[in-house]
GROMACS .gro file of C-alpha atoms in nm:
model
  273
    1MET     CA    1   1.917  -0.835  -1.561
    2LEU     CA    2   2.065  -0.518  -1.428
    3LEU     CA    3   1.764  -0.480  -1.216
    4THR     CA    4   1.767  -0.720  -0.934
    5LYS     CA    5   1.757  -0.599  -0.571
    6LEU     CA    6   1.720  -0.214  -0.526
    7SER     CA    7   1.668  -0.125  -0.157
    8ARG     CA    8   2.018  -0.025  -0.076
    9TYR     CA    9   1.946   0.291  -0.276
   10SER     CA   10   1.589   0.370  -0.153
   11CYS     CA   11   1.278   0.214  -0.027
   12PHE     CA   12   0.956   0.371   0.106
   13ASP     CA   13   0.648   0.306   0.324
   14PRO     CA   14   0.350   0.208   0.103
   15PHE     CA   15   0.134   0.404   0.352
   16SER     CA   16   0.310   0.735   0.316
   17SER     CA   17   0.502   0.927   0.055
   18THR     CA   18   0.812   0.945   0.284
   19VAL     CA   19   1.136   0.801   0.130
   20ARG     CA   20   1.352   0.603   0.375
   21ARG     CA   21   1.716   0.564   0.287
   22ASN     CA   22   1.866   0.236   0.401
   23SER     CA   23   2.193   0.238   0.586
   24ARG     CA   24   2.488   0.090   0.397
   25ALA     CA   25   2.574  -0.099   0.716
   26HIS     CA   26   2.244  -0.298   0.684
   27GLY     CA   27   2.299  -0.651   0.576
   28LYS     CA   28   2.119  -0.799   0.269
   29SER     CA   29   1.903  -1.099   0.327
   30GLU     CA   30   1.756  -1.345   0.098
   31GLU     CA   31   1.415  -1.277   0.255
   32ASP     CA   32   1.439  -0.904   0.199
   33GLN     CA   33   1.124  -0.777   0.010
   34PHE     CA   34   1.313  -0.508  -0.163
   35TYR     CA   35   1.529  -0.507  -0.462
   36TYR     CA   36   1.896  -0.437  -0.495
   37LEU     CA   37   2.113  -0.360  -0.793
   38SER     CA   38   2.328  -0.664  -0.885
   39SER     CA   39   2.670  -0.656  -0.739
   40SER     CA   40   2.802  -0.730  -1.075
   41SER     CA   41   2.663  -0.401  -1.224
   42SER     CA   42   2.941  -0.147  -1.302
   43ILE     CA   43   2.906   0.219  -1.206
   44SER     CA   44   2.857   0.299  -1.575
   45SER     CA   45   2.570   0.038  -1.593
   46ILE     CA   46   2.401   0.198  -1.301
   47SER     CA   47   2.440   0.536  -1.459
   48MET     CA   48   2.289   0.413  -1.765
   49ILE     CA   49   1.992   0.282  -1.591
   50PHE     CA   50   1.917   0.627  -1.434
   51GLN     CA   51   1.971   0.798  -1.761
   52VAL     CA   52   1.737   0.573  -1.939
   53ALA     CA   53   1.478   0.596  -1.657
   54GLN     CA   54   1.460   0.962  -1.713
   55THR     CA   55   1.423   0.957  -2.101
   56ILE     CA   56   1.166   0.682  -2.178
   57PRO     CA   57   0.846   0.844  -2.300
   58SER     CA   58   0.559   0.830  -2.048
   59GLU     CA   59   0.327   0.633  -2.296
   60ILE     CA   60   0.593   0.364  -2.334
   61LEU     CA   61   0.674   0.351  -1.972
   62ILE     CA   62   0.298   0.302  -1.887
   63GLU     CA   63   0.271   0.022  -2.144
   64ILE     CA   64   0.570  -0.151  -2.002
   65CYS     CA   65   0.435  -0.119  -1.651
   66SER     CA   66   0.115  -0.300  -1.753
   67TYR     CA   67   0.303  -0.621  -1.804
   68LEU     CA   68   0.497  -0.616  -1.485
   69HIS     CA   69   0.443  -0.825  -1.160
   70PRO     CA   70   0.355  -0.620  -0.847
   71GLN     CA   71   0.697  -0.692  -0.699
   72ASP     CA   72   0.874  -0.547  -1.004
   73LEU     CA   73   0.640  -0.237  -1.002
   74TYR     CA   74   0.751  -0.181  -0.638
   75SER     CA   75   1.120  -0.220  -0.741
   76LEU     CA   76   1.075   0.006  -1.038
   77ALA     CA   77   0.927   0.275  -0.805
   78SER     CA   78   1.252   0.284  -0.616
   79VAL     CA   79   1.463   0.372  -0.924
   80CYS     CA   80   1.409   0.749  -0.945
   81LYS     CA   81   1.167   1.026  -0.849
   82ARG     CA   82   0.987   1.017  -1.187
   83TYR     CA   83   0.900   0.641  -1.154
   84ARG     CA   84   0.793   0.693  -0.795
   85SER     CA   85   0.559   0.975  -0.892
   86LEU     CA   86   0.404   0.756  -1.161
   87LEU     CA   87   0.379   0.440  -0.953
   88TRP     CA   88   0.305   0.565  -0.602
   89SER     CA   89   0.037   0.833  -0.652
   90ARG     CA   90  -0.282   0.755  -0.455
   91GLY     CA   91  -0.493   0.988  -0.656
   92SER     CA   92  -0.367   0.914  -1.005
   93THR     CA   93  -0.617   0.699  -1.213
   94THR     CA   94  -0.320   0.589  -1.433
   95THR     CA   95  -0.129   0.465  -1.130
   96GLN     CA   96  -0.430   0.278  -0.984
   97GLN     CA   97  -0.491   0.123  -1.336
   98ILE     CA   98  -0.131  -0.001  -1.350
   99TRP     CA   99  -0.142  -0.170  -1.021
  100ARG     CA  100  -0.493  -0.304  -1.072
  101THR     CA  101  -0.382  -0.457  -1.407
  102SER     CA  102  -0.074  -0.626  -1.245
  103ARG     CA  103  -0.294  -0.756  -0.957
  104MET     CA  104  -0.548  -0.912  -1.193
  105ARG     CA  105  -0.282  -1.050  -1.420
  106TYR     CA  106  -0.034  -1.200  -1.174
  107VAL     CA  107  -0.186  -1.241  -0.822
  108THR     CA  108  -0.395  -1.552  -0.794
  109ASN     CA  109  -0.692  -1.532  -0.569
  110LEU     CA  110  -0.683  -1.161  -0.544
  111SER     CA  111  -0.942  -1.044  -0.778
  112LEU     CA  112  -1.141  -0.861  -0.512
  113ALA     CA  113  -1.100  -0.485  -0.530
  114PRO     CA  114  -0.945  -0.308  -0.227
  115PRO     CA  115  -1.182  -0.147   0.020
  116LEU     CA  116  -1.297   0.198  -0.011
  117GLY     CA  117  -1.011   0.447   0.078
  118MET     CA  118  -0.728   0.203   0.021
  119SER     CA  119  -0.505   0.244  -0.289
  120GLU     CA  120  -0.423  -0.044  -0.511
  121GLN     CA  121  -0.046  -0.029  -0.398
  122GLN     CA  122  -0.142  -0.033  -0.029
  123TYR     CA  123  -0.378  -0.325  -0.088
  124ILE     CA  124  -0.110  -0.527  -0.282
  125TRP     CA  125   0.156  -0.437  -0.029
  126LEU     CA  126  -0.048  -0.576   0.259
  127MET     CA  127  -0.175  -0.882   0.076
  128VAL     CA  128   0.135  -0.998  -0.111
  129LEU     CA  129   0.459  -0.794  -0.093
  130LEU     CA  130   0.502  -0.750   0.287
  131LYS     CA  131   0.722  -1.034   0.400
  132LYS     CA  132   0.769  -0.951   0.771
  133CYS     CA  133   0.592  -0.788   1.070
  134MET     CA  134   0.507  -0.422   1.006
  135PHE     CA  135   0.656  -0.325   1.331
  136CYS     CA  136   0.966  -0.564   1.382
  137ASP     CA  137   1.186  -0.797   1.201
  138GLU     CA  138   0.997  -1.112   1.262
  139LYS     CA  139   0.980  -1.310   0.932
  140ASP     CA  140   0.845  -1.641   1.029
  141LYS     CA  141   0.518  -1.691   0.859
  142PHE     CA  142   0.379  -1.888   1.133
  143GLU     CA  143   0.438  -1.607   1.370
  144LEU     CA  144   0.274  -1.352   1.147
  145THR     CA  145  -0.107  -1.291   1.098
  146MET     CA  146  -0.314  -1.067   0.895
  147HIS     CA  147  -0.557  -0.860   1.109
  148TRP     CA  148  -0.769  -0.687   0.851
  149GLU     CA  149  -0.971  -0.528   1.119
  150PHE     CA  150  -0.674  -0.304   1.187
  151LYS     CA  151  -0.501  -0.336   0.843
  152MET     CA  152  -0.209  -0.494   1.012
  153TYR     CA  153   0.021  -0.786   0.926
  154CYS     CA  154   0.223  -0.851   1.240
  155CYS     CA  155   0.348  -1.085   1.506
  156ASN     CA  156   0.149  -1.157   1.821
  157LYS     CA  157   0.411  -0.950   2.041
  158CYS     CA  158   0.356  -0.649   1.838
  159LEU     CA  159  -0.027  -0.695   1.824
  160ASN     CA  160  -0.031  -0.698   2.199
  161GLU     CA  161   0.175  -0.373   2.211
  162LYS     CA  162  -0.059  -0.193   1.970
  163THR     CA  163  -0.386  -0.308   2.124
  164VAL     CA  164  -0.575  -0.278   2.447
  165SER     CA  165  -0.838  -0.513   2.605
  166ARG     CA  166  -1.197  -0.441   2.685
  167LYS     CA  167  -1.121  -0.467   3.065
  168THR     CA  168  -0.844  -0.219   3.038
  169LEU     CA  169  -1.057   0.031   2.854
  170LEU     CA  170  -1.333   0.007   3.108
  171ASN     CA  171  -1.125   0.000   3.424
  172GLU     CA  172  -0.810   0.190   3.346
  173TRP     CA  173  -0.896   0.410   3.051
  174ASN     CA  174  -1.238   0.491   3.205
  175VAL     CA  175  -1.406   0.460   2.855
  176PRO     CA  176  -1.783   0.447   2.889
  177GLU     CA  177  -1.920   0.105   2.806
  178ALA     CA  178  -2.168   0.253   2.558
  179LEU     CA  179  -1.869   0.371   2.345
  180LEU     CA  180  -1.716   0.017   2.291
  181VAL     CA  181  -1.952  -0.039   1.999
  182CYS     CA  182  -1.782   0.258   1.819
  183PHE     CA  183  -1.424   0.095   1.805
  184PRO     CA  184  -1.321  -0.165   1.549
  185GLN     CA  185  -1.243  -0.482   1.738
  186LEU     CA  186  -1.052  -0.791   1.679
  187GLN     CA  187  -1.182  -1.119   1.813
  188ARG     CA  188  -0.887  -1.353   1.766
  189ASN     CA  189  -1.097  -1.674   1.800
  190LYS     CA  190  -1.426  -1.782   1.948
  191ASN     CA  191  -1.272  -1.875   2.286
  192ILE     CA  192  -1.455  -1.672   2.544
  193GLN     CA  193  -1.144  -1.659   2.751
  194ASP     CA  194  -0.994  -1.466   2.475
  195PRO     CA  195  -1.174  -1.120   2.487
  196PRO     CA  196  -1.169  -0.873   2.190
  197LEU     CA  197  -0.890  -0.638   2.135
  198TYR     CA  198  -0.904  -0.273   2.029
  199LEU     CA  199  -0.633  -0.081   1.843
  200LYS     CA  200  -0.504   0.195   2.070
  201ARG     CA  201  -0.469   0.457   1.805
  202ASN     CA  202  -0.831   0.394   1.689
  203VAL     CA  203  -0.955   0.432   2.047
  204LEU     CA  204  -0.770   0.754   2.105
  205LYS     CA  205  -0.882   0.896   1.764
  206THR     CA  206  -1.250   0.812   1.838
  207LEU     CA  207  -1.249   0.931   2.190
  208ASN     CA  208  -1.099   1.267   2.076
  209HIS     CA  209  -1.383   1.310   1.817
  210TYR     CA  210  -1.642   1.204   2.072
  211ASN     CA  211  -1.529   1.449   2.333
  212LYS     CA  212  -1.561   1.740   2.085
  213LEU     CA  213  -1.923   1.653   2.014
  214LYS     CA  214  -2.211   1.831   2.191
  215SER     CA  215  -2.404   1.636   2.437
  216SER     CA  216  -2.714   1.646   2.216
  217GLU     CA  217  -2.510   1.489   1.931
  218ARG     CA  218  -2.351   1.194   2.098
  219VAL     CA  219  -2.634   0.938   2.120
  220GLN     CA  220  -2.704   0.974   1.743
  221TRP     CA  221  -2.322   0.970   1.668
  222ILE     CA  222  -2.281   0.642   1.864
  223LYS     CA  223  -2.554   0.474   1.679
  224GLN     CA  224  -2.404   0.585   1.346
  225GLN     CA  225  -2.069   0.445   1.439
  226GLU     CA  226  -2.223   0.122   1.560
  227ASN     CA  227  -2.385   0.069   1.228
  228LYS     CA  228  -2.066   0.144   1.046
  229ILE     CA  229  -1.874  -0.106   1.250
  230LEU     CA  230  -2.133  -0.378   1.208
  231LYS     CA  231  -2.132  -0.318   0.830
  232ILE     CA  232  -1.750  -0.372   0.783
  233GLN     CA  233  -1.728  -0.681   1.006
  234SER     CA  234  -1.832  -0.923   0.730
  235GLU     CA  235  -1.592  -0.736   0.493
  236ASN     CA  236  -1.302  -0.781   0.742
  237GLU     CA  237  -1.357  -1.160   0.754
  238LYS     CA  238  -1.373  -1.173   0.376
  239TYR     CA  239  -1.043  -0.988   0.333
  240ASN     CA  240  -0.875  -1.193   0.599
  241ASN     CA  241  -0.976  -1.517   0.420
  242ILE     CA  242  -0.864  -1.377   0.091
  243HIS     CA  243  -0.539  -1.285   0.228
  244ASP     CA  244  -0.459  -1.636   0.359
  245GLN     CA  245  -0.562  -1.782   0.024
  246THR     CA  246  -0.335  -1.552  -0.150
  247ARG     CA  247  -0.020  -1.552   0.065
  248TYR     CA  248  -0.021  -1.930   0.187
  249ASP     CA  249  -0.020  -2.249   0.002
  250HIS     CA  250  -0.236  -2.544   0.101
  251THR     CA  251   0.013  -2.704   0.341
  252GLU     CA  252   0.077  -2.369   0.523
  253ARG     CA  253  -0.305  -2.303   0.555
  254VAL     CA  254  -0.352  -2.645   0.718
  255GLU     CA  255  -0.062  -2.596   0.945
  256ARG     CA  256  -0.189  -2.245   1.055
  257LEU     CA  257  -0.520  -2.397   1.112
  258LEU     CA  258  -0.393  -2.672   1.341
  259ARG     CA  259  -0.198  -2.418   1.541
  260LYS     CA  260  -0.507  -2.210   1.579
  261LEU     CA  261  -0.705  -2.507   1.704
  262HIS     CA  262  -0.421  -2.599   1.944
  263GLY     CA  263  -0.437  -2.247   2.088
  264PHE     CA  264  -0.811  -2.264   2.122
  265TYR     CA  265  -0.831  -2.588   2.314
  266ASP     CA  266  -0.509  -2.524   2.508
  267CYS     CA  267  -0.658  -2.209   2.644
  268PRO     CA  268  -0.326  -2.035   2.717
  269ARG     CA  269  -0.296  -1.762   2.972
  270ARG     CA  270  -0.455  -1.440   2.840
  271ARG     CA  271  -0.315  -1.108   2.910
  272SER     CA  272  -0.527  -0.868   3.129
  273ALA     CA  273  -0.400  -0.534   2.979
   0.00000   0.00000   0.00000
């Protein structure tokens, strides 16, 4: 196969259309989730790949894509602008169908459709392809957790940096207590000593919107937001469970559960901010 790992040429954030170029100085790890071109490929072979990539008829390309695993689709999207346009469009029904078909065909336990507003490629990236913390280089599975409430797969350190506690919102940010029901919250476990967390960017966005409302509109708006948050709480739990079923094998799930129970009964020191 000429196509093996591709990321030394280009990779991109699944949550934006921005193309990020990797530095040649960056090392290549076995755990890297991106693909590179095989070191045995000659310059002429690489040129041939790009030439063929530009000339395959769209109908044939779409048919080929329907038989590829999501990881291969991601790799193919890194080959050239044409493939990226086909495979990374959020609004294209063809793009969404390609990824949906791949998900249903190859990803066990992931038959549930993505939530409203999330594209298939974003969904698969979060559920399957992302192999490290979204914000740092942590790759240890047992240090990483999916927090579907915030659409984040990250380590505990980065979670703490991105979130704020109820106490801090009330005492330092001076957020009215009545507004807390308007923010998506993360309850990491049922330990009462572990209060809910709120994503900072969500809080700031919601406060900005709230402050623009007329006084006469605020009470009704708060009620609407509260109902919206309550509605998605059960959905969040469902996606978190599906993620764990999809990403981890039985042994890993048991180990994660034991660690979680240990954290619950050990009652570690909780942060205050």
